[in-house]
Every structure is written in structure tokens, then in C-alpha cells.
mmCIF file of C-alpha atoms in Angstrom:
data_model
loop_
_atom_site.group_PDB
_atom_site.id
_atom_site.type_symbol
_atom_site.label_atom_id
_atom_site.label_comp_id
_atom_site.label_asym_id
_atom_site.label_seq_id
_atom_site.Cartn_x
_atom_site.Cartn_y
_atom_site.Cartn_z
ATOM 1 C CA MET A 745 0.095 -0.012 0.006
ATOM 2 C CA PRO A 746 1.675 3.320 -1.137
ATOM 3 C CA PRO A 747 2.228 5.869 1.732
ATOM 4 C CA THR A 748 -0.466 8.533 2.156
ATOM 5 C CA LEU A 749 -0.363 12.128 3.099
ATOM 6 C CA GLY A 750 -1.587 11.209 6.640
ATOM 7 C CA ASP A 751 1.387 8.900 6.906
ATOM 8 C CA PHE A 752 3.736 11.695 5.891
ATOM 9 C CA ARG A 753 2.147 14.215 8.405
ATOM 10 C CA ARG A 754 2.405 11.733 11.309
ATOM 11 C CA ASP A 755 6.020 10.981 10.610
ATOM 12 C CA GLN A 756 6.746 14.642 10.154
ATOM 13 C CA LEU A 757 5.318 15.443 13.555
ATOM 14 C CA ALA A 758 7.251 12.672 15.269
ATOM 15 C CA ILE A 759 10.589 14.087 13.820
ATOM 16 C CA ALA A 760 9.420 17.550 14.410
ATOM 17 C CA ALA A 761 9.067 16.744 18.150
ATOM 18 C CA LEU A 762 12.896 15.989 18.200
ATOM 19 C CA PHE A 763 13.762 19.351 16.606
ATOM 20 C CA CYS A 764 11.466 21.123 18.911
ATOM 21 C CA PHE A 765 12.962 19.318 21.929
ATOM 22 C CA LEU A 766 16.494 20.273 21.044
ATOM 23 C CA GLY A 767 15.704 23.880 20.780
ATOM 24 C CA PHE A 768 13.613 23.827 24.036
ATOM 25 C CA GLN A 769 16.466 22.085 25.998
ATOM 26 C CA TYR A 770 19.051 24.485 24.702
ATOM 27 C CA ALA A 771 16.987 27.587 25.485
ATOM 28 C CA THR A 772 16.119 26.157 28.932
ATOM 29 C CA TRP A 773 19.721 25.962 30.385
ATOM 30 C CA ALA A 774 20.965 28.923 28.481
ATOM 31 C CA SER A 775 18.243 31.170 29.700
ATOM 32 C CA ARG A 776 19.454 30.354 33.293
ATOM 33 C CA LEU A 777 23.147 31.370 32.632
ATOM 34 C CA PRO A 778 22.739 34.484 34.691
ATOM 35 C CA ALA A 779 21.385 32.470 37.597
ATOM 36 C CA LEU A 780 24.271 29.986 37.247
ATOM 37 C CA LYS A 781 26.760 32.835 37.022
ATOM 38 C CA ASP A 782 25.548 34.189 40.364
ATOM 39 C CA ARG A 783 25.359 30.897 42.029
ATOM 40 C CA PHE A 784 28.960 29.964 41.419
ATOM 41 C CA ASP A 785 30.238 33.592 41.346
ATOM 42 C CA LEU A 786 31.528 33.218 37.826
ATOM 43 C CA GLY A 787 33.227 35.914 35.798
ATOM 44 C CA GLY A 788 33.053 36.588 32.103
ATOM 45 C CA THR A 789 35.884 34.139 31.410
ATOM 46 C CA GLU A 790 34.333 31.299 33.370
ATOM 47 C CA VAL A 791 30.986 31.885 31.430
ATOM 48 C CA GLY A 792 32.906 31.932 28.153
ATOM 49 C CA LEU A 793 34.677 28.679 29.094
ATOM 50 C CA LEU A 794 31.338 27.052 29.978
ATOM 51 C CA LEU A 795 29.974 27.853 26.518
ATOM 52 C CA MET A 796 33.128 26.741 24.815
ATOM 53 C CA VAL A 797 33.008 23.437 26.629
ATOM 54 C CA CYS A 798 29.569 22.875 25.279
ATOM 55 C CA GLY A 799 30.990 23.330 21.736
ATOM 56 C CA VAL A 800 33.961 21.211 22.448
ATOM 57 C CA GLY A 801 31.595 18.404 23.330
ATOM 58 C CA ALA A 802 29.675 18.835 20.197
ATOM 59 C CA ALA A 803 32.908 18.655 18.338
ATOM 60 C CA VAL A 804 34.082 15.549 20.239
ATOM 61 C CA SER A 805 30.871 13.785 19.108
ATOM 62 C CA PHE A 806 31.868 14.043 15.454
ATOM 63 C CA PRO A 807 34.008 10.740 15.388
ATOM 64 C CA LEU A 808 31.285 8.859 17.492
ATOM 65 C CA VAL A 809 28.127 9.738 15.573
ATOM 66 C CA ALA A 810 28.623 7.792 12.279
ATOM 67 C CA PRO A 811 29.607 4.428 14.118
ATOM 68 C CA LEU A 812 26.597 4.888 16.606
ATOM 69 C CA MET A 813 24.318 5.483 13.759
ATOM 70 C CA ARG A 814 25.403 2.308 12.011
ATOM 71 C CA ARG A 815 25.072 0.341 15.341
ATOM 72 C CA LEU A 816 21.828 1.829 16.802
ATOM 73 C CA GLY A 817 20.092 3.443 13.824
ATOM 74 C CA ALA A 818 19.343 7.177 13.545
ATOM 75 C CA ARG A 819 15.954 6.738 15.392
ATOM 76 C CA ARG A 820 17.316 5.034 18.504
ATOM 77 C CA LEU A 821 20.392 7.382 18.595
ATOM 78 C CA ALA A 822 18.181 10.384 18.591
ATOM 79 C CA LEU A 823 15.955 9.175 21.356
ATOM 80 C CA TRP A 824 18.872 7.937 23.529
ATOM 81 C CA SER A 825 20.674 11.244 23.048
ATOM 82 C CA ALA A 826 17.482 13.155 23.857
ATOM 83 C CA LEU A 827 17.091 11.216 27.065
ATOM 84 C CA VAL A 828 20.610 12.224 28.067
ATOM 85 C CA LEU A 829 19.733 15.808 27.557
ATOM 86 C CA VAL A 830 16.690 15.524 29.661
ATOM 87 C CA ALA A 831 18.864 14.016 32.489
ATOM 88 C CA VAL A 832 21.356 17.021 32.117
ATOM 89 C CA LEU A 833 18.724 19.423 33.442
ATOM 90 C CA PRO A 834 18.274 18.063 36.950
ATOM 91 C CA VAL A 835 21.950 17.130 37.282
ATOM 92 C CA LEU A 836 22.870 20.684 36.270
ATOM 93 C CA ALA A 837 20.515 22.117 38.865
ATOM 94 C CA ALA A 838 22.005 19.964 41.540
ATOM 95 C CA ALA A 839 25.640 20.491 40.755
ATOM 96 C CA GLY A 840 27.556 21.719 43.658
ATOM 97 C CA GLY A 841 30.536 23.209 41.933
ATOM 98 C CA TYR A 842 31.910 24.748 38.734
ATOM 99 C CA PRO A 843 34.020 21.872 37.734
ATOM 100 C CA LEU A 844 30.968 19.527 37.802
ATOM 101 C CA VAL A 845 29.029 22.191 35.895
ATOM 102 C CA LEU A 846 31.771 22.110 33.218
ATOM 103 C CA LEU A 847 31.465 18.283 32.993
ATOM 104 C CA VAL A 848 27.644 18.246 32.823
ATOM 105 C CA ILE A 849 27.818 20.855 29.966
ATOM 106 C CA PHE A 850 30.324 18.922 28.101
ATOM 107 C CA VAL A 851 28.132 15.820 28.330
ATOM 108 C CA ASP A 852 25.398 18.115 27.017
ATOM 109 C CA GLY A 853 27.432 19.200 24.096
ATOM 110 C CA VAL A 854 28.165 15.493 23.162
ATOM 111 C CA ALA A 855 24.577 14.623 23.261
ATOM 112 C CA VAL A 856 23.603 17.690 21.275
ATOM 113 C CA GLY A 857 25.987 16.716 18.440
ATOM 114 C CA CYS A 858 24.597 13.171 18.369
ATOM 115 C CA LEU A 859 21.004 14.287 18.339
ATOM 116 C CA ASN A 860 21.679 17.088 15.801
ATOM 117 C CA VAL A 861 23.004 14.596 13.286
ATOM 118 C CA ALA A 862 20.516 11.789 14.066
ATOM 119 C CA MET A 863 17.441 14.018 13.749
ATOM 120 C CA ASN A 864 18.687 15.610 10.530
ATOM 121 C CA ALA A 865 19.289 12.214 9.123
ATOM 122 C CA ARG A 866 15.710 11.331 10.054
ATOM 123 C CA GLY A 867 14.416 14.540 8.341
ATOM 124 C CA ALA A 868 16.364 13.696 5.168
ATOM 125 C CA ALA A 869 14.973 10.130 5.218
ATOM 126 C CA LEU A 870 11.518 11.584 5.543
ATOM 127 C CA GLU A 871 11.943 13.610 2.414
ATOM 128 C CA SER A 872 13.484 10.694 0.473
ATOM 129 C CA HIS A 873 10.777 8.135 1.527
ATOM 130 C CA TYR A 874 7.800 10.437 0.672
ATOM 131 C CA GLY A 875 9.292 12.547 -2.059
ATOM 132 C CA ARG A 876 8.147 15.751 -0.155
ATOM 133 C CA ALA A 877 10.139 18.473 1.047
ATOM 134 C CA ALA A 878 9.914 18.938 4.879
ATOM 135 C CA MET A 879 13.419 19.963 6.236
ATOM 136 C CA ALA A 880 12.704 23.672 6.466
ATOM 137 C CA GLN A 881 9.475 23.242 8.491
ATOM 138 C CA LEU A 882 11.405 20.875 10.851
ATOM 139 C CA HIS A 883 13.991 23.547 11.394
ATOM 140 C CA ALA A 884 11.259 26.028 12.103
ATOM 141 C CA THR A 885 9.966 23.911 14.921
ATOM 142 C CA PHE A 886 13.615 24.043 16.382
ATOM 143 C CA SER A 887 13.126 27.738 16.419
ATOM 144 C CA GLY A 888 9.698 27.368 18.106
ATOM 145 C CA GLY A 889 11.184 25.087 20.658
ATOM 146 C CA SER A 890 13.789 27.672 21.531
ATOM 147 C CA LEU A 891 11.063 30.335 21.811
ATOM 148 C CA GLY A 892 9.033 27.969 24.024
ATOM 149 C CA GLY A 893 12.055 27.396 26.308
ATOM 150 C CA ALA A 894 12.678 31.137 26.735
ATOM 151 C CA LEU A 895 8.975 31.746 27.487
ATOM 152 C CA LEU A 896 8.884 28.974 30.047
ATOM 153 C CA ALA A 897 11.935 30.357 31.696
ATOM 154 C CA SER A 898 10.370 33.849 31.852
ATOM 155 C CA GLY A 899 7.170 32.346 33.336
ATOM 156 C CA VAL A 900 8.761 30.119 35.914
ATOM 157 C CA ASN A 901 10.988 32.986 36.996
ATOM 158 C CA THR A 902 8.011 35.188 37.715
ATOM 159 C CA VAL A 903 6.712 32.584 40.308
ATOM 160 C CA THR A 904 10.011 31.315 41.716
ATOM 161 C CA HIS A 905 13.800 31.910 41.162
ATOM 162 C CA SER A 906 14.470 28.311 41.796
ATOM 163 C CA VAL A 907 16.532 26.643 38.990
ATOM 164 C CA THR A 908 15.710 23.360 40.366
ATOM 165 C CA ALA A 909 11.972 23.943 40.032
ATOM 166 C CA HIS A 910 12.385 25.336 36.568
ATOM 167 C CA PHE A 911 14.532 22.454 35.353
ATOM 168 C CA ALA A 912 12.194 19.941 36.839
ATOM 169 C CA VAL A 913 9.306 21.385 34.853
ATOM 170 C CA ALA A 914 11.335 21.613 31.758
ATOM 171 C CA ALA A 915 12.456 17.962 32.064
ATOM 172 C CA ALA A 916 8.861 16.846 32.327
ATOM 173 C CA LEU A 917 7.866 18.832 29.315
ATOM 174 C CA GLY A 918 10.902 17.472 27.395
ATOM 175 C CA LEU A 919 9.756 13.825 28.138
ATOM 176 C CA LEU A 920 6.375 14.699 26.754
ATOM 177 C CA LEU A 921 7.936 15.863 23.601
ATOM 178 C CA LEU A 922 9.888 12.707 23.280
ATOM 179 C CA ALA A 923 6.763 10.691 23.890
ATOM 180 C CA GLY A 924 5.473 12.294 20.710
ATOM 181 C CA ALA A 925 8.699 11.347 18.907
ATOM 182 C CA GLY A 926 8.769 7.705 19.808
ATOM 183 C CA PRO A 927 5.578 6.070 18.362
ATOM 184 C CA ARG A 928 5.984 6.912 14.673
ATOM 185 C CA ALA A 929 9.301 6.610 12.931
ATOM 186 C CA LEU A 930 10.527 5.576 9.443
ATOM 187 C CA PRO A 931 12.549 2.294 9.199
ATOM 188 C CA ASP A 932 16.285 2.822 9.418
ATOM 189 C CA ALA A 933 18.074 2.048 6.148
ATOM 190 C CA PRO A 934 21.674 2.523 4.932
ATOM 191 C CA PRO A 935 21.747 5.869 3.268
ATOM 192 C CA ALA A 936 22.585 6.193 -0.354
ATOM 193 C CA GLY A 937 26.199 6.046 -1.144
ATOM 194 C CA GLU A 938 26.965 4.217 2.288
ATOM 195 C CA GLN A 939 26.295 0.596 1.417
ATOM 196 C CA PRO A 940 29.042 -1.488 2.892
ATOM 197 C CA THR A 941 31.634 -2.655 0.433
ATOM 198 C CA LYS A 942 33.116 -6.067 0.292
ATOM 199 C CA GLU A 943 36.341 -4.879 1.956
ATOM 200 C CA GLU A 944 34.429 -3.210 4.782
ATOM 201 C CA LYS A 945 32.404 -6.441 5.333
ATOM 202 C CA GLN A 946 35.653 -8.318 5.736
ATOM 203 C CA GLY A 947 36.878 -5.635 8.221
ATOM 204 C CA LYS A 948 39.510 -3.981 5.972
ATOM 205 C CA LYS A 949 39.778 -0.221 6.218
ATOM 206 C CA GLY A 950 41.715 2.105 3.999
ATOM 207 C CA LEU A 951 42.139 5.829 3.502
ATOM 208 C CA ARG A 952 39.561 7.262 1.183
ATOM 209 C CA SER A 953 40.882 9.639 -1.492
ATOM 210 C CA LEU A 954 39.377 13.172 -1.226
ATOM 211 C CA THR A 955 37.204 12.890 -4.260
ATOM 212 C CA GLY A 956 33.552 12.263 -5.126
ATOM 213 C CA ALA A 957 31.393 12.340 -1.948
ATOM 214 C CA SER A 958 34.248 13.242 0.383
ATOM 215 C CA ARG A 959 35.177 16.414 -1.637
ATOM 216 C CA ALA A 960 31.389 17.304 -1.729
ATOM 217 C CA ALA A 961 31.138 16.842 1.906
ATOM 218 C CA LEU A 962 34.052 19.291 2.584
ATOM 219 C CA TRP A 963 32.472 21.929 0.401
ATOM 220 C CA LEU A 964 29.081 21.381 2.122
ATOM 221 C CA GLY A 965 30.954 21.795 5.410
ATOM 222 C CA CYS A 966 32.543 24.930 4.397
ATOM 223 C CA ALA A 967 29.312 26.386 3.305
ATOM 224 C CA MET A 968 27.722 25.228 6.645
ATOM 225 C CA VAL A 969 30.562 26.956 8.575
ATOM 226 C CA CYS A 970 29.887 30.275 6.715
ATOM 227 C CA GLY A 971 26.232 29.926 7.214
ATOM 228 C CA THR A 972 26.268 29.242 10.984
ATOM 229 C CA VAL A 973 28.871 32.133 11.368
ATOM 230 C CA VAL A 974 26.115 34.258 9.986
ATOM 231 C CA GLU A 975 23.409 32.877 12.235
ATOM 232 C CA GLY A 976 25.491 33.023 15.427
ATOM 233 C CA ALA A 977 26.928 36.536 14.765
ATOM 234 C CA MET A 978 23.415 37.970 14.086
ATOM 235 C CA ASN A 979 22.091 36.566 17.231
ATOM 236 C CA ASP A 980 25.031 37.922 19.444
ATOM 237 C CA TRP A 981 25.884 41.205 17.778
ATOM 238 C CA SER A 982 22.838 42.712 16.208
ATOM 239 C CA ALA A 983 21.520 44.437 19.294
ATOM 240 C CA LEU A 984 25.035 45.776 19.985
ATOM 241 C CA TYR A 985 25.402 47.045 16.411
ATOM 242 C CA LEU A 986 22.327 48.963 16.632
ATOM 243 C CA THR A 987 23.109 50.704 19.845
ATOM 244 C CA GLU A 988 26.816 51.356 19.121
ATOM 245 C CA GLU A 989 26.790 52.085 15.291
ATOM 246 C CA THR A 990 23.392 53.372 14.606
ATOM 247 C CA GLY A 991 22.534 55.122 17.883
ATOM 248 C CA ALA A 992 19.402 53.113 18.472
ATOM 249 C CA SER A 993 17.779 53.362 21.889
ATOM 250 C CA GLY A 994 17.579 50.415 24.331
ATOM 251 C CA ARG A 995 13.907 50.124 23.425
ATOM 252 C CA LEU A 996 14.757 49.379 19.759
ATOM 253 C CA ALA A 997 17.926 47.426 20.130
ATOM 254 C CA PRO A 998 16.286 44.061 20.808
ATOM 255 C CA LEU A 999 14.394 44.441 17.499
ATOM 256 C CA GLY A 1000 17.526 43.376 15.717
ATOM 257 C CA ILE A 1001 17.361 39.787 16.967
ATOM 258 C CA ALA A 1002 13.566 39.793 16.826
ATOM 259 C CA VAL A 1003 13.540 40.770 13.083
ATOM 260 C CA VAL A 1004 15.952 38.086 12.166
ATOM 261 C CA SER A 1005 14.242 35.444 14.261
ATOM 262 C CA VAL A 1006 10.762 36.285 12.972
ATOM 263 C CA MET A 1007 11.724 36.417 9.313
ATOM 264 C CA MET A 1008 13.684 33.046 9.695
ATOM 265 C CA VAL A 1009 10.697 31.225 11.316
ATOM 266 C CA LEU A 1010 8.217 32.546 8.776
ATOM 267 C CA ALA A 1011 10.518 31.664 5.808
ATOM 268 C CA ARG A 1012 11.176 28.295 7.279
ATOM 269 C CA LEU A 1013 7.370 27.591 7.510
ATOM 270 C CA LEU A 1014 7.089 28.544 3.872
ATOM 271 C CA GLY A 1015 10.445 27.297 2.721
ATOM 272 C CA ASP A 1016 9.534 23.765 1.731
ATOM 273 C CA GLY A 1017 7.106 25.017 -0.922
ATOM 274 C CA TRP A 1018 9.895 27.291 -2.237
ATOM 275 C CA ARG A 1019 12.394 24.382 -2.305
ATOM 276 C CA GLY A 1020 9.850 22.254 -4.318
ATOM 277 C CA ARG A 1021 9.482 25.095 -6.810
ATOM 278 C CA TRP A 1022 12.976 26.267 -7.226
ATOM 279 C CA GLY A 1023 15.160 23.433 -5.871
ATOM 280 C CA ASP A 1024 17.644 23.286 -3.012
ATOM 281 C CA ALA A 1025 20.640 24.521 -4.876
ATOM 282 C CA ARG A 1026 18.896 27.722 -6.002
ATOM 283 C CA MET A 1027 17.438 28.373 -2.472
ATOM 284 C CA VAL A 1028 20.968 28.163 -0.929
ATOM 285 C CA ARG A 1029 22.658 30.391 -3.563
ATOM 286 C CA VAL A 1030 19.960 32.997 -3.997
ATOM 287 C CA GLY A 1031 19.133 33.030 -0.288
ATOM 288 C CA SER A 1032 22.732 33.569 0.835
ATOM 289 C CA VAL A 1033 23.503 36.222 -1.825
ATOM 290 C CA MET A 1034 20.309 37.982 -0.675
ATOM 291 C CA ALA A 1035 21.486 37.922 2.900
ATOM 292 C CA GLY A 1036 24.985 39.142 2.158
ATOM 293 C CA THR A 1037 24.077 41.857 -0.236
ATOM 294 C CA GLY A 1038 21.047 43.050 1.858
ATOM 295 C CA LEU A 1039 23.237 43.311 4.960
ATOM 296 C CA ALA A 1040 26.163 45.013 3.080
ATOM 297 C CA LEU A 1041 23.948 47.680 1.619
ATOM 298 C CA ALA A 1042 22.429 48.337 5.117
ATOM 299 C CA LEU A 1043 25.902 48.691 6.556
ATOM 300 C CA LEU A 1044 26.763 51.142 3.812
ATOM 301 C CA SER A 1045 23.646 53.111 4.294
ATOM 302 C CA GLY A 1046 23.840 53.345 8.044
ATOM 303 C CA GLY A 1047 20.868 54.115 10.231
ATOM 304 C CA THR A 1048 18.606 52.053 12.450
ATOM 305 C CA TRP A 1049 15.779 51.294 10.145
ATOM 306 C CA THR A 1050 18.075 50.490 7.146
ATOM 307 C CA ALA A 1051 19.982 48.122 9.523
ATOM 308 C CA LEU A 1052 16.675 46.412 10.488
ATOM 309 C CA ALA A 1053 15.874 46.009 6.899
ATOM 310 C CA GLY A 1054 19.211 44.443 6.230
ATOM 311 C CA PHE A 1055 18.744 42.117 9.252
ATOM 312 C CA ALA A 1056 15.333 41.113 7.649
ATOM 313 C CA CYS A 1057 17.181 40.224 4.328
ATOM 314 C CA VAL A 1058 19.569 37.939 6.553
ATOM 315 C CA GLY A 1059 16.664 36.119 8.264
ATOM 316 C CA LEU A 1060 14.833 35.506 4.935
ATOM 317 C CA GLY A 1061 17.754 34.668 2.924
ATOM 318 C CA MET A 1062 19.482 32.296 5.377
ATOM 319 C CA ALA A 1063 16.379 30.642 6.561
ATOM 320 C CA THR A 1064 16.422 27.508 4.143
ATOM 321 C CA VAL A 1065 20.242 27.391 3.786
ATOM 322 C CA THR A 1066 20.974 25.185 6.757
ATOM 323 C CA PRO A 1067 18.070 22.787 6.140
ATOM 324 C CA CYS A 1068 19.151 22.404 2.475
ATOM 325 C CA LEU A 1069 22.841 21.863 3.443
ATOM 326 C CA TYR A 1070 21.815 19.170 5.895
ATOM 327 C CA VAL A 1071 19.655 17.279 3.413
ATOM 328 C CA ALA A 1072 22.680 17.456 0.754
ATOM 329 C CA ALA A 1073 24.995 16.139 3.406
ATOM 330 C CA ALA A 1074 22.619 13.273 4.359
ATOM 331 C CA ASP A 1075 22.769 12.219 0.570
ATOM 332 C CA GLN A 1076 26.557 11.594 0.994
ATOM 333 C CA GLY A 1077 25.924 9.372 3.965
ATOM 334 C CA PRO A 1078 26.289 9.410 7.859
ATOM 335 C CA ASP A 1079 30.115 10.339 7.777
ATOM 336 C CA ALA A 1080 29.418 13.271 5.677
ATOM 337 C CA LEU A 1081 26.390 14.364 7.621
ATOM 338 C CA ALA A 1082 28.425 14.146 10.887
ATOM 339 C CA LEU A 1083 31.283 16.109 9.402
ATOM 340 C CA VAL A 1084 28.995 18.879 8.117
ATOM 341 C CA ALA A 1085 27.153 19.019 11.472
ATOM 342 C CA ALA A 1086 30.332 19.276 13.339
ATOM 343 C CA MET A 1087 31.646 22.016 11.127
ATOM 344 C CA GLY A 1088 28.420 23.952 11.476
ATOM 345 C CA THR A 1089 28.733 23.708 15.336
ATOM 346 C CA THR A 1090 32.231 25.190 14.905
ATOM 347 C CA GLY A 1091 30.983 28.112 12.848
ATOM 348 C CA LEU A 1092 28.103 28.669 15.207
ATOM 349 C CA LEU A 1093 30.550 28.915 18.221
ATOM 350 C CA ALA A 1094 33.486 30.597 16.586
ATOM 351 C CA GLY A 1095 31.481 33.130 14.526
ATOM 352 C CA PRO A 1096 30.578 35.582 17.385
ATOM 353 C CA ALA A 1097 34.096 35.435 18.665
ATOM 354 C CA LEU A 1098 35.551 36.226 15.233
ATOM 355 C CA ILE A 1099 33.307 39.149 14.860
ATOM 356 C CA GLY A 1100 34.362 40.395 18.294
ATOM 357 C CA PHE A 1101 38.012 40.040 17.283
ATOM 358 C CA VAL A 1102 37.557 42.061 14.142
ATOM 359 C CA ALA A 1103 35.420 44.667 15.832
ATOM 360 C CA GLY A 1104 37.928 44.935 18.653
ATOM 361 C CA ARG A 1105 40.673 45.953 16.194
ATOM 362 C CA THR A 1106 38.486 48.044 13.806
ATOM 363 C CA ASP A 1107 34.950 48.671 14.525
ATOM 364 C CA LEU A 1108 31.562 46.764 14.800
ATOM 365 C CA THR A 1109 30.428 47.944 11.201
ATOM 366 C CA THR A 1110 33.586 46.075 9.862
ATOM 367 C CA GLY A 1111 32.840 43.229 11.965
ATOM 368 C CA MET A 1112 29.350 42.925 10.566
ATOM 369 C CA ALA A 1113 30.826 43.336 6.989
ATOM 370 C CA VAL A 1114 32.645 40.031 7.751
ATOM 371 C CA VAL A 1115 29.193 38.507 8.484
ATOM 372 C CA ALA A 1116 27.847 39.808 4.979
ATOM 373 C CA ALA A 1117 30.898 38.251 3.332
ATOM 374 C CA SER A 1118 30.522 34.963 5.039
ATOM 375 C CA ALA A 1119 26.886 34.824 3.703
ATOM 376 C CA VAL A 1120 28.223 35.342 0.128
ATOM 377 C CA LEU A 1121 30.750 32.646 0.716
ATOM 378 C CA VAL A 1122 27.978 30.215 1.297
ATOM 379 C CA ALA A 1123 27.029 30.579 -2.354
ATOM 380 C CA VAL A 1124 30.579 30.215 -3.494
ATOM 381 C CA CYS A 1125 31.163 26.922 -1.586
ATOM 382 C CA SER A 1126 27.665 25.519 -2.416
ATOM 383 C CA GLY A 1127 28.438 26.196 -6.167
ATOM 384 C CA ARG A 1128 31.148 23.521 -5.993
ATOM 385 C CA VAL A 1129 28.592 20.797 -5.096
ATOM 386 C CA ARG A 1130 26.660 18.696 -7.543
ATOM 387 C CA TRP A 1131 23.180 18.914 -6.076
ATOM 388 C CA LYS A 1132 20.775 15.977 -6.278
ATOM 389 C CA GLU A 1133 17.448 16.582 -8.147
ATOM 390 C CA ARG A 1134 14.556 15.413 -5.927
ATOM 391 C CA GLU A 1135 11.596 13.772 -7.598
ATOM 392 C CA GLY A 1136 8.199 14.766 -6.036
ATOM 393 C CA ALA A 1137 9.654 17.709 -4.197
ATOM 394 C CA ALA A 1138 7.155 19.795 -5.711
ATOM 395 C CA ALA A 1139 4.463 17.921 -3.833
ATOM 396 C CA ALA A 1140 5.449 19.752 -0.713
ATOM 397 C CA ARG A 1141 2.575 21.721 0.876
#
């Protein structure tokens, strides 16, 4: 019996629950960084180290993910990683010292790296199985989960300042999300291009030449680095740019992040239809060029409202870039997907620091110009990849 639209929607919701969960879990503990900072009397260096350790954990997960996916399958790896992330919250709340907090956040980073690859592999499998675009909407639920985590933190904080109470509620809600992710799932199958060879079956291993899928994976990874530099830098520096470079008031400064976030969520909700109409390759190239040129023109023009217009171009243009890159990486197999995800994490963490380094030696306008250039480089790198044509993608709704 051929799969129906109802089957597709049920599987899509199950995988969307994982994306929503990851955004929710990250926003939950990140929103309480000020409380953790006060609790352990941390300075800026210690907080920076805490965030860096999370990124180190995600990077360390890279060599583990592909073997774990082959052994457990993407579905089980996603669920086990998510359960670790649920457990992180109460353990973090009960931690009695800064070294233990570092260890817990390191474990969180490893689990995030595993879940990130596994859930994107599930999303790519969903598209392949049903011939329908879905990845942009899945990434929109990640953004929705982040918003939900931030709203929960604000709501709980009005009732009690207890981190333990907050994390207990968040852990319970996280388990409810995972219950929605469990019942429906596509069968795990070896991804295209990753069927075991005769030598692999016999246990023989050799160095692969940097051609074909491996070279494509590196170009996709470079594009992902540049794309996540843009996303990370916009989240961390947009408000400061508005106040320091355009003279915006404290009331208007938060609109920088808000404009990028709202445009990105809206575009991701509509993005799968656009992907079906124009194709992933065009979405990545046109979107990244739109983001880069829109931001560059805003920087040249100056002014608060032109800056906000440029930020809107970034949110709109970059919205479907990451989902499309994940799908293309999944086509190359689990090793490529793990590599691209790890490089994306590197860009997300290194991007804000890079902009700060440039701004410290010049000014923030120049730093934001690096962001614009990074967006254009996404188009350059993605142009070196042979993109797979997807039959039936136009059926996306």
C-alpha cells in the first residue's frame, strides 16, 4: 500500500518533536546562565569557558556519531541522546561546583552533537521516503522550541527563582515531547552511497581519497561553517550594532534579534514549498547572496531602520540554507552528515568570537561586514557541489 499524506504528516510530527525538543532544551539551560553565574560567582571568562566546553563536546561527538548511527540507527540514537539531554537538566540544577557544571555541559554538548546529526538524518529520510520537502519546516520547529524554552523560563521566573523547580518542569515537558517522537518513525536503512563494500564487510579499512562524496562533503561543510557564522553572529551582535553604530535606543535594540528570528521562522514555515518550486541549490545560492548583499547595503547606508531592513534580508535569505545543506550532506551518508554538522557547530560557536575579534581591532561595522561576506561565501562553496535533483519535491505543501 503506497504511503499517504496522513502517513507523511504523522512521521513529520514525530521528527518535528525532536527538533522542537532540542531547541527547547538548549534555551532552557542557556536562559538560566545568569542564575548559574551568580550561584557559582563566575566571571566573564568562566562563562565563556562554559559555553566553549559545550561546543567542544559537540565537536568531540563527530567521530562517534557515524559508528553509533550504524550500530543503533538514527531513530534510536536520537531518542537515547534526547534522554541524556533530559537528564542533564536536573543534574545541572543539583551540581555543587563549577568543575561539575563544566563536566555536565560537556556531556550536554556531546549529546547535542549526536541528536543534531540523528534528527537531521531522520528529516532527510522523511523527504526521501515520501518525495516531499519537509526539512525547512522541521528547522522552524527548532526555532519554535527555543522560543518556548525562553517563554517557560520567563514564566517560571515570575513565580520562583529556583533553578531546580524550573529544570524539573522543563524536564517533564521534554519527556512529553519525546513521547510524541517515539511512536512513529521511518525504518532505518543504509543511506545512499553508504552501502558496505566487500572490503568493509571483511573488516578491511583504508584511506579514502578526497574525491567524489568526500570532496562534496568538505564543500558542504565549508558552506555550513559560513552559514552558521552568519546565524551566530546575528544573534549575538545585532543588538550591540544597533546601539553602538546606529545610535538606536535600548527600546529598539532588541528588535535586531527579533527581526532576524521572525523572518527566519516565517521563511522556514514556507520554505519547503519554495524548495519544491525552485530546488535546494537555487534556494541556497540565491538566499545567501540576498542575505549578504542586503546586509552589506544596510551597513553602507547606516541608520537604524536600514539596518533592520538588512537584518530582515539575513533572516529571509538564510532561513532555508541550513536545512538544504543538511539534506545534501545526508545524501552523502552518515560520515558526511556528521562532518557537516560538526563544522556547522564550529561556525556557530566561532562566528561571534571572530566578529568580536575584528570589531575590537577596527569597529563593529567592519565586523558585521565579515558577516555579510560569510553569507556570500555560502553561495561560492555550495556552487562547488553537484546537487541531487529530488523527484516529487514539488508535492510539498
